[in-house]
Amino acid sequence: MRSIPILDLKAQLASYRERALQAMTEVMDSQYFILGPKVAAFESALGEWLDLPPVIGVSSGTDALLVALMALDIGPGDEVIIPAKSFFATAGVVARLGATPVFVDIDPQTFNVTEELVRPAITERTKAIIPVHLFGQSADLGSLYDLPQDQRPAIIEDAAQALGAQLRGKHTGHLGDLCCTSFFPSKNLGGFGDGGAVYGSDETLLEKMKILRVHGSKPKYHHHLVGGNFRLDALQAVILHIKLEFLDQWAQQRRTNAGRYNQAFAQLDLIAEDKLLTPFARNHEEHVYNQYVIRTPHRDALKDFLKDRGVGTMIYYPSPLHTQPCFKNLNYQAGDFPVAELACKEVLALPVYPELSDEDFNYVVDSVEAFFKTHA
Ligand SMILES: Cc1ncc(COP(=O)(O)O)c(C=O)c1O
C-alpha cells in the first residue's frame, strides 16, 4: 500500500543536505554553540527577508510569545485577547505570566479572529491582542492595525504557522507591534529542533527582548529585568539560514498544491456543506498553507478511511482553548464560541508539503473521492 505522510521532511532534506552537513561541521569546529555570530547572521538575513530590522532568535515559538508579552510588561490584572481556536501556546503564555486570557470566537471561513469579533472583548484591562495567523493565513484586524498605538491594545501577531504569508502587501509582522514565529521542524521554516523568533519595527522593544532572552542581563551579570534563558542555538541558526533561501519557493509550491486540491475537489463536485469545504483564502499571497485544512461533517470517518489507505492527515485542533481543563477557573462553557467549537469537530489537514509528487497528490484526491462515493 502507498504511504503518504502529512509532511515529508526527508524529501525536503535532499535539497540542502550537503550544505547542512558542512554548516554543522563549521559550528562544531568553532565550538560556539549558543547565540554568537552564526545566530546574528541568521537574524539579519531573516530580518532582511521580512524587510524589518534583524529578528530576535529565541528558543521556541512559545518563548517568542512569552518574551514578547514580557517586553510589553504584561502580568497579573491584564487581559489578553486570543482566539478560542489555536495551538495551546498562544493561551499558555498569557496564563504563565499571571495575566488573563480572554477568548473570542473565530471567523468560520478563515478560522481567524476579525476586528468585529475582537472589538466587543476589549475592556480597560485589555493590554494586548494576539491575532493568530492560523494554518498560514494572515488574520486581518482591519482598522485596529491602523490606530495609533496609544489608542488600542498592543498587537502581538502569532505567525508561528505563517512565515511567508503576507498582509496588505507585506510580510506578517509589519502591522502588529511585535510578531512571533516558530522554527519547530514542521513549520514553514523548520529547524532541527526547537527555535523561534520575535520581530517588528520598534527598536526599543527589540532591544528589550534581546536582554530578556539572556535573563535580563546587560551588561553580563547585571540584571535590571527578570528575563529567562530564551536563547537560540548556533546549530539551529545555520540550518535555518540555509533553508531561508528556499522559503519563497516552498511557499509557492504549497500554494500551487492547495490550488490543485481546490480545483480537483471542485471538478469532482465534492464541494458542498454536507461533503467538504476547501480552505477559503482572502487572496493568493495572504495564505501560505502551512496546513491545507478542509472542513467536513464526516471528518472522523474520512480520517479513518484515509488512514486505511495510507494517507496521513492531522486534526488541528480537536478541542478549543476555552474548554481546556487548565482554564476551568476562567468559567467558560462549551457553547460559548460555537464557530470555534464546530471547527474543532470538522477540520482535517491533508498533505500539502512542497515535495508532494503528482502521483501522491492524485492518490489523495482519488481516496477522498472514493470516500464520498460511499459515505455522503
Ligand atoms: C499558532 C502557534 N503558536 C505558537 C506555537 C508554538 O511554537 P513552538 O512549538 O515552537 O513553541 C505554535 C507551534 O506549534 C503554533 O502553531
CSV table of C-alpha atoms and ligand atoms in Angstrom, one decimal:
chain,number,residue,atom,x,y,z
A,1,MET,CA,0.0,0.0,0.0
A,2,ARG,CA,1.1,3.5,-0.7
A,3,SER,CA,2.1,5.6,2.3
A,4,ILE,CA,1.8,9.4,2.1
A,5,PRO,CA,2.8,11.2,5.3
A,6,ILE,CA,1.1,14.5,6.3
A,7,LEU,CA,4.6,16.1,5.9
A,8,ASP,CA,7.7,14.6,4.4
A,9,LEU,CA,10.7,16.4,5.8
A,10,LYS,CA,13.1,13.7,4.5
A,11,ALA,CA,12.1,14.7,0.9
A,12,GLN,CA,12.9,18.3,1.7
A,13,LEU,CA,16.3,17.4,3.3
A,14,ALA,CA,17.6,16.2,-0.1
A,15,SER,CA,17.7,19.8,-1.4
A,16,TYR,CA,20.1,21.1,1.3
A,17,ARG,CA,21.6,18.0,3.0
A,18,GLU,CA,25.3,18.6,1.9
A,19,ARG,CA,25.2,22.2,2.8
A,20,ALA,CA,23.7,21.4,6.2
A,21,LEU,CA,26.4,18.9,7.0
A,22,GLN,CA,29.1,21.5,6.0
A,23,ALA,CA,27.5,24.2,8.1
A,24,MET,CA,27.0,22.0,11.2
A,25,THR,CA,30.7,20.9,10.9
A,26,GLU,CA,31.7,24.6,11.0
A,27,VAL,CA,29.7,25.2,14.1
A,28,MET,CA,31.2,22.0,15.7
A,29,ASP,CA,34.7,23.1,14.9
A,30,SER,CA,34.1,26.6,16.2
A,31,GLN,CA,32.6,25.2,19.5
A,32,TYR,CA,30.4,28.4,19.6
A,33,PHE,CA,27.0,26.8,20.2
A,34,ILE,CA,24.8,29.5,21.7
A,35,LEU,CA,23.9,32.9,20.1
A,36,GLY,CA,27.1,34.3,18.6
A,37,PRO,CA,28.0,35.2,15.0
A,38,LYS,CA,26.0,32.4,13.3
A,39,VAL,CA,22.9,33.3,15.1
A,40,ALA,CA,23.4,37.1,14.4
A,41,ALA,CA,24.0,36.3,10.7
A,42,PHE,CA,20.7,34.4,10.5
A,43,GLU,CA,18.8,37.1,12.5
A,44,SER,CA,20.0,39.7,10.0
A,45,ALA,CA,19.1,37.5,7.0
A,46,LEU,CA,15.6,36.8,8.2
A,47,GLY,CA,15.1,40.5,9.1
A,48,GLU,CA,16.2,41.4,5.6
A,49,TRP,CA,13.8,38.9,4.0
A,50,LEU,CA,11.0,40.3,6.1
A,51,ASP,CA,12.1,43.9,5.3
A,52,LEU,CA,12.4,44.5,9.0
A,53,PRO,CA,15.4,45.0,11.4
A,54,PRO,CA,17.2,41.8,12.5
A,55,VAL,CA,14.9,39.4,14.2
A,56,ILE,CA,15.5,38.2,17.8
A,57,GLY,CA,16.1,34.5,17.7
A,58,VAL,CA,14.8,32.6,20.7
A,59,SER,CA,14.4,29.1,21.9
A,60,SER,CA,10.9,28.3,20.6
A,61,GLY,CA,7.8,29.8,19.2
A,62,THR,CA,6.3,29.6,22.6
A,63,ASP,CA,9.2,31.5,24.1
A,64,ALA,CA,8.9,34.1,21.3
A,65,LEU,CA,5.3,34.8,22.5
A,66,LEU,CA,6.4,34.7,26.2
A,67,VAL,CA,9.2,37.2,25.7
A,68,ALA,CA,7.0,39.5,23.6
A,69,LEU,CA,4.4,39.6,26.4
A,70,MET,CA,7.2,40.2,28.9
A,71,ALA,CA,8.6,43.0,26.9
A,72,LEU,CA,5.2,44.7,27.0
A,73,ASP,CA,5.1,44.2,30.8
A,74,ILE,CA,2.0,42.0,30.7
A,75,GLY,CA,1.2,40.4,34.0
A,76,PRO,CA,-1.5,40.0,36.7
A,77,GLY,CA,-4.5,42.1,36.2
A,78,ASP,CA,-4.0,42.4,32.5
A,79,GLU,CA,-6.3,40.8,29.9
A,80,VAL,CA,-5.0,39.5,26.6
A,81,ILE,CA,-7.5,38.7,23.8
A,82,ILE,CA,-6.8,35.5,21.9
A,83,PRO,CA,-8.8,33.2,19.5
A,84,ALA,CA,-10.7,30.3,21.0
A,85,LYS,CA,-9.0,28.1,18.4
A,86,SER,CA,-5.2,28.0,18.3
A,87,PHE,CA,-2.3,25.9,19.4
A,88,PHE,CA,-2.2,25.9,23.2
A,89,ALA,CA,0.9,28.0,23.4
A,90,THR,CA,-1.0,31.2,22.4
A,91,ALA,CA,-3.1,30.9,25.6
A,92,GLY,CA,-0.5,29.2,27.8
A,93,VAL,CA,2.0,32.1,27.7
A,94,VAL,CA,-0.7,34.6,28.9
A,95,ALA,CA,-1.6,32.4,31.9
A,96,ARG,CA,2.0,31.7,32.8
A,97,LEU,CA,2.6,35.4,33.3
A,98,GLY,CA,-0.5,35.7,35.6
A,99,ALA,CA,-2.5,37.6,33.0
A,100,THR,CA,-6.0,36.6,31.9
A,101,PRO,CA,-6.6,35.0,28.5
A,102,VAL,CA,-9.8,36.4,27.1
A,103,PHE,CA,-11.1,34.1,24.3
A,104,VAL,CA,-13.1,35.2,21.3
A,105,ASP,CA,-14.7,33.2,18.5
A,106,ILE,CA,-13.3,32.9,15.0
A,107,ASP,CA,-14.5,33.6,11.5
A,108,PRO,CA,-15.9,30.4,10.0
A,109,GLN,CA,-14.2,30.8,6.7
A,110,THR,CA,-10.7,31.9,7.7
A,111,PHE,CA,-10.6,30.3,11.2
A,112,ASN,CA,-9.1,33.6,12.3
A,113,VAL,CA,-10.2,36.5,14.6
A,114,THR,CA,-11.5,39.6,13.0
A,115,GLU,CA,-12.0,43.2,14.1
A,116,GLU,CA,-15.7,42.6,14.6
A,117,LEU,CA,-15.0,39.6,16.9
A,118,VAL,CA,-12.3,41.3,18.8
A,119,ARG,CA,-13.7,44.8,19.5
A,120,PRO,CA,-16.5,43.8,21.9
A,121,ALA,CA,-14.0,41.9,24.0
A,122,ILE,CA,-11.8,45.0,24.6
A,123,THR,CA,-12.0,46.4,28.1
A,124,GLU,CA,-10.0,48.9,30.1
A,125,ARG,CA,-7.8,46.0,31.2
A,126,THR,CA,-7.0,44.7,27.8
A,127,LYS,CA,-3.3,45.1,27.4
A,128,ALA,CA,-2.8,43.1,24.2
A,129,ILE,CA,-4.5,41.2,21.4
A,130,ILE,CA,-2.8,38.1,19.8
A,131,PRO,CA,-4.2,37.5,16.3
A,132,VAL,CA,-3.1,34.0,15.2
A,133,HIS,CA,-2.4,33.6,11.5
A,134,LEU,CA,-3.8,30.1,11.7
A,135,PHE,CA,-2.9,27.5,9.2
A,136,GLY,CA,-0.7,30.1,7.4
A,137,GLN,CA,-3.4,32.7,6.6
A,138,SER,CA,-2.9,36.2,7.9
A,139,ALA,CA,-5.6,37.4,10.3
A,140,ASP,CA,-6.9,40.8,9.3
A,141,LEU,CA,-7.7,43.0,12.3
A,142,GLY,CA,-8.9,45.8,10.0
A,143,SER,CA,-8.8,49.3,11.4
A,144,LEU,CA,-7.3,48.1,14.7
A,145,TYR,CA,-4.0,47.7,12.9
A,146,ASP,CA,-4.2,51.4,11.7
A,147,LEU,CA,-5.0,53.0,15.1
A,148,PRO,CA,-2.1,54.8,16.8
A,149,GLN,CA,-0.5,52.6,19.5
A,150,ASP,CA,-1.9,54.7,22.3
A,151,GLN,CA,-5.5,54.2,21.2
A,152,ARG,CA,-5.6,50.4,21.1
A,153,PRO,CA,-4.1,47.4,23.0
A,154,ALA,CA,-0.8,46.2,21.8
A,155,ILE,CA,-1.0,43.7,18.9
A,156,ILE,CA,1.3,40.6,19.0
A,157,GLU,CA,0.9,38.6,15.8
A,158,ASP,CA,1.3,34.9,16.2
A,159,ALA,CA,2.8,33.9,12.9
A,160,ALA,CA,4.1,30.5,14.1
A,161,GLN,CA,2.4,28.9,11.1
A,162,ALA,CA,2.6,31.9,8.7
A,163,LEU,CA,6.1,32.8,7.8
A,164,GLY,CA,5.8,33.6,4.1
A,165,ALA,CA,2.2,34.9,4.3
A,166,GLN,CA,1.6,38.5,3.5
A,167,LEU,CA,-0.9,41.1,4.8
A,168,ARG,CA,-1.6,44.2,2.8
A,169,GLY,CA,1.3,43.5,0.5
A,170,LYS,CA,3.9,43.0,3.2
A,171,HIS,CA,5.1,40.1,5.3
A,172,THR,CA,3.3,39.5,8.6
A,173,GLY,CA,5.0,41.4,11.3
A,174,HIS,CA,4.6,44.9,9.7
A,175,LEU,CA,1.2,45.8,11.2
A,176,GLY,CA,1.4,44.5,14.8
A,177,ASP,CA,3.7,45.8,17.4
A,178,LEU,CA,5.5,42.5,17.6
A,179,CYS,CA,5.3,39.3,15.6
A,180,CYS,CA,6.3,35.8,16.8
A,181,THR,CA,7.2,32.8,14.7
A,182,SER,CA,8.3,29.2,15.4
A,183,PHE,CA,11.0,27.1,13.8
A,184,PHE,CA,9.5,23.8,15.0
A,185,PRO,CA,10.5,21.2,12.4
A,186,SER,CA,7.1,21.1,10.8
A,187,LYS,CA,6.8,24.9,10.3
A,188,ASN,CA,7.4,26.6,7.0
A,189,LEU,CA,10.9,27.4,8.1
A,190,GLY,CA,11.7,24.4,10.4
A,191,GLY,CA,14.9,23.7,12.2
A,192,PHE,CA,16.4,20.5,13.5
A,193,GLY,CA,14.8,21.0,16.9
A,194,ASP,CA,13.1,23.9,18.7
A,195,GLY,CA,13.6,27.5,17.9
A,196,GLY,CA,11.6,30.7,17.3
A,197,ALA,CA,11.9,34.4,16.6
A,198,VAL,CA,10.3,37.7,17.5
A,199,TYR,CA,10.4,40.6,15.1
A,200,GLY,CA,8.9,44.0,14.4
A,201,SER,CA,10.0,47.6,13.8
A,202,ASP,CA,10.1,49.0,17.3
A,203,GLU,CA,13.9,49.0,18.0
A,204,THR,CA,13.3,49.7,21.7
A,205,LEU,CA,11.1,46.7,22.2
A,206,LEU,CA,13.6,44.6,20.1
A,207,GLU,CA,16.5,45.7,22.3
A,208,LYS,CA,14.5,44.9,25.5
A,209,MET,CA,13.7,41.3,24.2
A,210,LYS,CA,17.4,40.8,23.4
A,211,ILE,CA,18.1,41.5,27.1
A,212,LEU,CA,15.2,39.4,28.3
A,213,ARG,CA,16.4,36.4,26.4
A,214,VAL,CA,19.6,36.3,28.5
A,215,HIS,CA,18.0,36.5,31.9
A,216,GLY,CA,17.6,40.3,31.6
A,217,SER,CA,21.3,40.7,31.8
A,218,LYS,CA,23.1,43.7,30.4
A,219,PRO,CA,26.0,44.1,30.8
A,220,LYS,CA,26.6,40.5,31.7
A,221,TYR,CA,25.7,39.6,35.3
A,222,HIS,CA,23.8,42.9,35.8
A,223,HIS,CA,20.1,42.3,35.9
A,224,HIS,CA,17.7,45.3,35.6
A,225,LEU,CA,15.0,43.0,34.4
A,226,VAL,CA,14.0,39.4,35.2
A,227,GLY,CA,14.2,37.5,31.9
A,228,GLY,CA,14.9,33.9,31.1
A,229,ASN,CA,17.0,31.6,29.0
A,230,PHE,CA,15.3,32.1,25.7
A,231,ARG,CA,18.5,31.7,23.5
A,232,LEU,CA,18.7,30.3,20.0
A,233,ASP,CA,21.4,27.8,19.2
A,234,ALA,CA,24.0,28.3,16.5
A,235,LEU,CA,23.3,24.8,15.1
A,236,GLN,CA,19.7,25.7,14.6
A,237,ALA,CA,20.7,29.1,13.1
A,238,VAL,CA,22.9,27.7,10.4
A,239,ILE,CA,20.2,25.2,9.3
A,240,LEU,CA,17.6,27.9,9.3
A,241,HIS,CA,19.8,30.3,7.4
A,242,ILE,CA,20.3,27.7,4.6
A,243,LYS,CA,16.6,26.8,4.5
A,244,LEU,CA,15.6,30.5,4.3
A,245,GLU,CA,16.9,30.5,0.7
A,246,PHE,CA,14.1,28.0,-0.2
A,247,LEU,CA,11.3,29.6,1.7
A,248,ASP,CA,9.7,31.6,-1.1
A,249,GLN,CA,9.9,28.6,-3.5
A,250,TRP,CA,8.4,26.3,-0.9
A,251,ALA,CA,5.6,28.8,-0.2
A,252,GLN,CA,4.8,28.9,-3.9
A,253,GLN,CA,4.7,25.1,-4.1
A,254,ARG,CA,2.4,24.9,-1.1
A,255,ARG,CA,0.1,27.4,-2.7
A,256,THR,CA,0.2,25.5,-6.0
A,257,ASN,CA,-0.7,22.2,-4.3
A,258,ALA,CA,-3.6,23.9,-2.4
A,259,GLY,CA,-4.9,25.4,-5.7
A,260,ARG,CA,-4.7,21.9,-7.3
A,261,TYR,CA,-6.7,20.3,-4.5
A,262,ASN,CA,-9.3,23.1,-4.7
A,263,GLN,CA,-9.7,22.6,-8.4
A,264,ALA,CA,-9.7,18.8,-8.2
A,265,PHE,CA,-12.4,18.7,-5.5
A,266,ALA,CA,-14.5,21.2,-7.4
A,267,GLN,CA,-14.3,19.2,-10.6
A,268,LEU,CA,-15.4,16.1,-8.7
A,269,ASP,CA,-18.4,18.1,-7.3
A,270,LEU,CA,-17.3,17.4,-3.8
A,271,ILE,CA,-17.6,21.0,-2.5
A,272,ALA,CA,-20.8,21.2,-0.5
A,273,GLU,CA,-21.7,21.7,3.1
A,274,ASP,CA,-22.6,18.1,3.5
A,275,LYS,CA,-19.4,16.9,1.8
A,276,LEU,CA,-16.4,19.1,2.1
A,277,LEU,CA,-15.4,22.7,2.1
A,278,THR,CA,-12.0,23.7,0.8
A,279,PRO,CA,-10.0,26.4,2.6
A,280,PHE,CA,-11.1,29.9,2.0
A,281,ALA,CA,-8.2,32.3,1.1
A,282,ARG,CA,-8.8,36.0,1.1
A,283,ASN,CA,-6.2,36.3,-1.6
A,284,HIS,CA,-3.3,34.4,-3.0
A,285,GLU,CA,-0.4,36.0,-1.1
A,286,GLU,CA,-2.1,36.1,2.2
A,287,HIS,CA,-2.2,32.3,2.7
A,288,VAL,CA,0.9,30.1,2.8
A,289,TYR,CA,-0.8,26.8,3.7
A,290,ASN,CA,1.4,25.6,6.5
A,291,GLN,CA,-1.6,23.3,6.6
A,292,TYR,CA,-4.2,22.7,3.9
A,293,VAL,CA,-7.4,22.3,6.0
A,294,ILE,CA,-10.7,21.1,4.7
A,295,ARG,CA,-13.9,21.0,6.7
A,296,THR,CA,-16.3,18.1,6.6
A,297,PRO,CA,-19.1,16.9,8.8
A,298,HIS,CA,-17.7,13.4,8.1
A,299,ARG,CA,-14.3,14.3,9.4
A,300,ASP,CA,-13.6,11.3,11.7
A,301,ALA,CA,-14.8,8.7,9.2
A,302,LEU,CA,-12.8,10.4,6.4
A,303,LYS,CA,-9.7,10.4,8.6
A,304,ASP,CA,-10.1,6.7,9.3
A,305,PHE,CA,-10.8,5.9,5.7
A,306,LEU,CA,-7.7,7.8,4.5
A,307,LYS,CA,-5.6,6.2,7.2
A,308,ASP,CA,-6.6,2.8,6.0
A,309,ARG,CA,-5.4,3.8,2.5
A,310,GLY,CA,-2.1,5.1,3.9
A,311,VAL,CA,-2.8,8.8,3.7
A,312,GLY,CA,-1.6,10.8,6.6
A,313,THR,CA,-3.9,13.6,8.0
A,314,MET,CA,-4.0,15.7,11.1
A,315,ILE,CA,-6.6,17.4,13.2
A,316,TYR,CA,-5.5,20.9,14.2
A,317,TYR,CA,-7.0,21.1,16.9
A,318,PRO,CA,-9.6,18.6,18.3
A,319,SER,CA,-10.7,20.9,21.2
A,320,PRO,CA,-10.9,24.7,21.5
A,321,LEU,CA,-8.9,26.5,24.2
A,322,HIS,CA,-11.7,27.8,26.4
A,323,THR,CA,-12.8,24.3,27.4
A,324,GLN,CA,-9.3,23.0,28.3
A,325,PRO,CA,-9.4,21.7,31.9
A,326,CYS,CA,-6.5,24.1,32.9
A,327,PHE,CA,-8.7,27.1,32.1
A,328,LYS,CA,-11.6,25.9,34.2
A,329,ASN,CA,-11.1,28.8,36.6
A,330,LEU,CA,-11.9,31.2,33.8
A,331,ASN,CA,-15.5,29.9,33.8
A,332,TYR,CA,-16.1,29.5,30.1
A,333,GLN,CA,-18.6,26.8,28.9
A,334,ALA,CA,-19.0,24.6,25.9
A,335,GLY,CA,-21.2,26.6,23.6
A,336,ASP,CA,-19.6,30.0,24.3
A,337,PHE,CA,-17.7,30.0,21.0
A,338,PRO,CA,-19.8,27.9,18.6
A,339,VAL,CA,-17.8,28.6,15.5
A,340,ALA,CA,-14.5,27.5,17.0
A,341,GLU,CA,-16.2,24.5,18.6
A,342,LEU,CA,-17.7,23.3,15.4
A,343,ALA,CA,-14.5,23.9,13.5
A,344,CYS,CA,-12.7,21.6,16.0
A,345,LYS,CA,-15.1,18.8,15.0
A,346,GLU,CA,-14.9,19.4,11.3
A,347,VAL,CA,-11.3,20.3,10.3
A,348,LEU,CA,-8.9,17.9,8.7
A,349,ALA,CA,-5.5,18.7,7.2
A,350,LEU,CA,-4.3,16.9,4.1
A,351,PRO,CA,-0.7,16.6,2.9
A,352,VAL,CA,0.3,19.8,1.1
A,353,TYR,CA,4.0,19.8,1.5
A,354,PRO,CA,6.1,21.3,-1.3
A,355,GLU,CA,7.6,17.9,-2.4
A,356,LEU,CA,4.2,16.1,-2.7
A,357,SER,CA,4.5,14.2,-6.0
A,358,ASP,CA,1.9,14.2,-8.7
A,359,GLU,CA,1.2,10.5,-8.1
A,360,ASP,CA,0.8,11.0,-4.4
A,361,PHE,CA,-1.4,14.1,-4.9
A,362,ASN,CA,-3.7,12.1,-7.3
A,363,TYR,CA,-3.8,9.3,-4.8
A,364,VAL,CA,-5.0,11.6,-2.1
A,365,VAL,CA,-7.7,13.1,-4.3
A,366,ASP,CA,-8.8,9.6,-5.5
A,367,SER,CA,-9.0,8.5,-1.9
A,368,VAL,CA,-11.1,11.4,-0.9
A,369,GLU,CA,-13.4,10.8,-3.9
A,370,ALA,CA,-13.7,7.1,-3.0
A,371,PHE,CA,-14.7,8.1,0.5
A,372,PHE,CA,-17.5,10.4,-0.6
A,373,LYS,CA,-18.8,7.9,-3.2
A,374,THR,CA,-19.7,5.6,-0.3
A,375,HIS,CA,-20.3,7.9,2.7
A,376,ALA,CA,-22.1,11.1,1.8
B,1,LIG,C1,-0.2,29.0,16.4
B,1,LIG,C2,1.0,28.6,17.2
B,1,LIG,N1,1.5,29.4,18.1
B,1,LIG,C3,2.6,29.0,18.9
B,1,LIG,C4,3.3,27.9,18.6
B,1,LIG,C5,4.4,27.5,19.5
B,1,LIG,O1,5.6,27.2,18.8
B,1,LIG,P1,6.7,26.2,19.4
B,1,LIG,O2,6.2,24.8,19.2
B,1,LIG,O3,7.9,26.5,18.5
B,1,LIG,O4,6.9,26.5,20.8
B,1,LIG,C6,2.9,27.0,17.6
B,1,LIG,C7,3.6,25.8,17.3
B,1,LIG,O5,3.1,24.7,17.2
B,1,LIG,C8,1.7,27.4,16.8
B,1,LIG,O6,1.2,26.6,15.9
